[in-house]
Amino acid sequence: MEYVLLLHDDEKRWSVMPEEQFRRETGAYAAYTDALREAGALVSGNPLQPTATATIVSIDADGKTNVLDGPYAETKEQLGGYYVIDVADLDAAIAWAARCPCAATGTVEIRPVADLTIPA
Amino acid sequence: MISTRGAHDVAERAAREHYGKLLAYLASRCGDVHAAEDALADAFAAAIACWPASGVPRAPAAWLLVAARNRLFDDCRKRQRTERVRERLSAAGRTAERELERDGVLEDERLAMLFTCAHPAIAADVRAPLMMQVVLGLDAARIASAFLIRPEAMSQRLVRAKRKIADAGIPLRVPDVADMPARLDAVLAAIYAAFADAWHDPAASDPRTRGLAAETLWLGRMVVEACPEEPEAMGLLALMLHADARKDARRDAAGAYVPLDEQDVARWNAAQIDEAEALLRRAAGARRIGRFQLEAAIQSAHTARRRRGSADWRAIVALYDELLRVTASPVVALNRAVAIGRAFGPPRGLGALAAIAADPRLENYQPYWAARADLMLRAGKDLEARTAFERALGLTNDPAVRAYLGARLDAVARARAL
C-alpha cells in the first residue's frame, strides 16, 4: 500500500538554526531517505520551501480567480516536506514514520493514498 | 426436507457458534472487516432461504464460509479490488473448505482480530465495542446500551472504525513481541468491558447476551495462551473466573438478588475458583503487579469465606488501597469505603465514603447509594439509610436488585414505625 508521510514542523526553528546543527539535522534526513530507499520503500519525497513562499488559489462563485499570498492558516507547525512510501500495511508505515527525524521535532501524519482505479 | 423454522434455527445456531471465527477468517484474508460482515450476513440469509428445500448441509459452517467467500469475490470484482486480494481469498477458501470438511476446525484468526480492534490507530473508546461486534457477534444496539450511547451514534462509530481498518491498511495479525505490551493493555481492557457487560445481566434474560460471559472467558483464555508471560492477562482471566464462579449464587431459587456476603458458598464453582487461584499464583511469579491482578486478588480474598466463614476484609482494604493508587477510579474508592466499613466498623466506612461523596460521577450511580444505605443502617442512622435506599431504588434497572432494595427499604421503614 502507498502512504504519504506529511512532515509538520516549526519552520521558525529551521530559520534560526546554527549551521552545525543544520548540517546534523539535514544529515539525519539524508540517512533516513537512504534507509527508505535501501528497504525498497521509497517512492518519492521532498522538503518544501517555507510557508512564506505559499500562494493560495481559488475560483469563486462568479468564476473569478482569486490569488492570495501566504499560507492558508497560521498554525504552530507547518507542512515542511513529504515522503511517499510503499509498504505492506499501516504498522509498517507507523514504523517508518517513527524513524523519520521529524517525528522527534514535530509530527508526522500518515495518509493512505486512495486507490481510484476505474473499473475496466 | 426441513421447515423454514428448522432451517432458521440451525442457521442461527451456526451463526452464534461460528460468527466470530468465520468473520475473523474472511476479514484477515481480504483486509476489510466491513465487507466480510456484509458477505457473511448475505450467506446467513441465503442459508435460511436455501436450507428448507435443500436440507441442512453436513458442515453448516463450511457452507456459510463458501457462500460468504463467493459473495466477497463478487464484491472484489465490483469494487476492483486488487488481484492480490482475490488470489488470497481464493486460496483461503480452498484451504478452509478442506479444513472444515476434514475435522470441522477452522484456523482461528480471532486473536489477530482482537489485536486489530485494539490497534492504536483505532480510537480508544471504540475498541471494546468493535471487539464485541466483530469477535463476539453482538449487534450495535446491544453494544450501545452497554456503553450508554445512542444506537445510531454507536453504529456510526463502528462503521467509521471498520472503514479505517480497510482504508488505512491496519493489518489483521498478532503484533510483534516489541509492540505486544502496549497493545495487550488495550485488548485486556476491552475484554473486561465485554465481561462486565455480561456480568450486569446475571439472569441472561436477553437471549442475545446468553453465553456472553462464556465467550469473554474464552477470549481471556485465548490471550493467556498467546501471551503466557503476561501477568495481567492471567490476572484478568483469574478475575473473570472468580466472578463467573459465583454466577449461580447471585440469585436464589426464586430468582431474588443475593448480595455477595450472603451467598451460599456451596453454590460457588469450586473448580473455577481453584483455576483462578492457580493463575493468580503464576501471575505473581512475574513480579509485575497491575490492575487486573489486584482485582482478582480482591475476589480471592472474598472466597476466603469458603474456609473461615468470613471474607478477609483487612486484606481486601489493603488491596483496594493499592488498586485506588493504580486506577484513581471513583468506583474503586466506593468499594474501598465498603471494605473499610466491614474491616474497621461503619463509622470509618462512612468517613471514607464522605471523602468521595462530592464526586459528580457517583451522583446517579446506584451502587453508591446502596452502599451508603447499608453503611448508614449498620451505623444505626436509619433516617439517612432510608433516604439512600430510596435513591438507590430509583436508579436501578435490574428487577431483582429493585426487589431486594425495596424489601430492605420496607424493613427500615417498619423498624422506624415500631
mmCIF file with all atom_site columns, C-alpha atoms in Angstrom, chain A residues 1-3 87-94 110-115 117-120, chain B residues 77-82 84 119-121 164 166-171 173 175 179 183:
data_model
loop_
_atom_site.group_PDB
_atom_site.id
_atom_site.type_symbol
_atom_site.label_atom_id
_atom_site.label_alt_id
_atom_site.label_comp_id
_atom_site.label_asym_id
_atom_site.label_entity_id
_atom_site.label_seq_id
_atom_site.pdbx_PDB_ins_code
_atom_site.Cartn_x
_atom_site.Cartn_y
_atom_site.Cartn_z
_atom_site.occupancy
_atom_site.B_iso_or_equiv
_atom_site.pdbx_formal_charge
_atom_site.auth_seq_id
_atom_site.auth_comp_id
_atom_site.auth_asym_id
_atom_site.auth_atom_id
_atom_site.pdbx_PDB_model_num
ATOM 1  C CA . MET A 1 1   ? 0.000   0.000   0.000   1.00 0.00 ? 1   MET A CA 1
ATOM 2  C CA . GLU A 1 2   ? 1.128   3.542   -0.690  1.00 0.00 ? 2   GLU A CA 1
ATOM 3  C CA . TYR A 1 3   ? 1.170   6.056   2.131   1.00 0.00 ? 3   TYR A CA 1
ATOM 4  C CA . VAL A 1 87  ? 4.903   -0.707  2.386   1.00 0.00 ? 87  VAL A CA 1
ATOM 5  C CA . ALA A 1 88  ? 2.795   -3.708  3.421   1.00 0.00 ? 88  ALA A CA 1
ATOM 6  C CA . ASP A 1 89  ? 0.422   -2.117  5.914   1.00 0.00 ? 89  ASP A CA 1
ATOM 7  C CA . LEU A 1 90  ? -0.199  0.650   8.449   1.00 0.00 ? 90  LEU A CA 1
ATOM 8  C CA . ASP A 1 91  ? 2.087   -0.963  11.053  1.00 0.00 ? 91  ASP A CA 1
ATOM 9  C CA . ALA A 1 92  ? 4.998   -0.765  8.613   1.00 0.00 ? 92  ALA A CA 1
ATOM 10 C CA . ALA A 1 93  ? 4.076   2.842   7.781   1.00 0.00 ? 93  ALA A CA 1
ATOM 11 C CA . ILE A 1 94  ? 3.968   3.712   11.508  1.00 0.00 ? 94  ILE A CA 1
ATOM 12 C CA . ILE A 1 110 ? 0.320   9.214   7.769   1.00 0.00 ? 110 ILE A CA 1
ATOM 13 C CA . ARG A 1 111 ? -2.266  9.260   4.987   1.00 0.00 ? 111 ARG A CA 1
ATOM 14 C CA . PRO A 1 112 ? -3.022  6.224   2.830   1.00 0.00 ? 112 PRO A CA 1
ATOM 15 C CA . VAL A 1 113 ? -3.107  7.037   -0.881  1.00 0.00 ? 113 VAL A CA 1
ATOM 16 C CA . ALA A 1 114 ? -6.631  6.467   -2.219  1.00 0.00 ? 114 ALA A CA 1
ATOM 17 C CA . ASP A 1 115 ? -6.943  3.796   -4.889  1.00 0.00 ? 115 ASP A CA 1
ATOM 18 C CA . THR A 1 117 ? -8.669  2.563   -10.233 1.00 0.00 ? 117 THR A CA 1
ATOM 19 C CA . ILE A 1 118 ? -11.577 2.839   -12.673 1.00 0.00 ? 118 ILE A CA 1
ATOM 20 C CA . PRO A 1 119 ? -13.322 -0.493  -13.385 1.00 0.00 ? 119 PRO A CA 1
ATOM 21 C CA . ALA A 1 120 ? -12.351 -1.908  -16.777 1.00 0.00 ? 120 ALA A CA 1
ATOM 22 C CA . ARG B 2 77  ? -14.943 -7.581  -8.891  1.00 0.00 ? 77  ARG B CA 1
ATOM 23 C CA . LYS B 2 78  ? -17.409 -4.762  -8.488  1.00 0.00 ? 78  LYS B CA 1
ATOM 24 C CA . ARG B 2 79  ? -15.063 -2.637  -6.460  1.00 0.00 ? 79  ARG B CA 1
ATOM 25 C CA . GLN B 2 80  ? -11.992 -3.528  -8.497  1.00 0.00 ? 80  GLN B CA 1
ATOM 26 C CA . ARG B 2 81  ? -10.046 -4.833  -5.550  1.00 0.00 ? 81  ARG B CA 1
ATOM 27 C CA . THR B 2 82  ? -6.546  -5.901  -6.399  1.00 0.00 ? 82  THR B CA 1
ATOM 28 C CA . ARG B 2 84  ? -3.682  -9.975  -4.798  1.00 0.00 ? 84  ARG B CA 1
ATOM 29 C CA . HIS B 2 119 ? -4.862  -1.051  17.336  1.00 0.00 ? 119 HIS B CA 1
ATOM 30 C CA . PRO B 2 120 ? -3.527  2.374   18.426  1.00 0.00 ? 120 PRO B CA 1
ATOM 31 C CA . ALA B 2 121 ? -4.833  3.857   15.164  1.00 0.00 ? 121 ALA B CA 1
ATOM 32 C CA . LYS B 2 164 ? -10.436 2.886   8.817   1.00 0.00 ? 164 LYS B CA 1
ATOM 33 C CA . ALA B 2 166 ? -9.714  -1.300  5.448   1.00 0.00 ? 166 ALA B CA 1
ATOM 34 C CA . ASP B 2 167 ? -8.730  2.121   4.069   1.00 0.00 ? 167 ASP B CA 1
ATOM 35 C CA . ALA B 2 168 ? -5.692  2.818   6.258   1.00 0.00 ? 168 ALA B CA 1
ATOM 36 C CA . GLY B 2 169 ? -4.407  -0.731  5.833   1.00 0.00 ? 169 GLY B CA 1
ATOM 37 C CA . ILE B 2 170 ? -4.409  -1.721  9.526   1.00 0.00 ? 170 ILE B CA 1
ATOM 38 C CA . PRO B 2 171 ? -3.078  -5.302  9.428   1.00 0.00 ? 171 PRO B CA 1
ATOM 39 C CA . ARG B 2 173 ? -2.489  -10.021 12.674  1.00 0.00 ? 173 ARG B CA 1
ATOM 40 C CA . PRO B 2 175 ? 1.612   -7.791  16.813  1.00 0.00 ? 175 PRO B CA 1
ATOM 41 C CA . ASP B 2 179 ? 4.671   -3.932  20.303  1.00 0.00 ? 179 ASP B CA 1
ATOM 42 C CA . ARG B 2 183 ? -1.161  -3.445  22.533  1.00 0.00 ? 183 ARG B CA 1
#
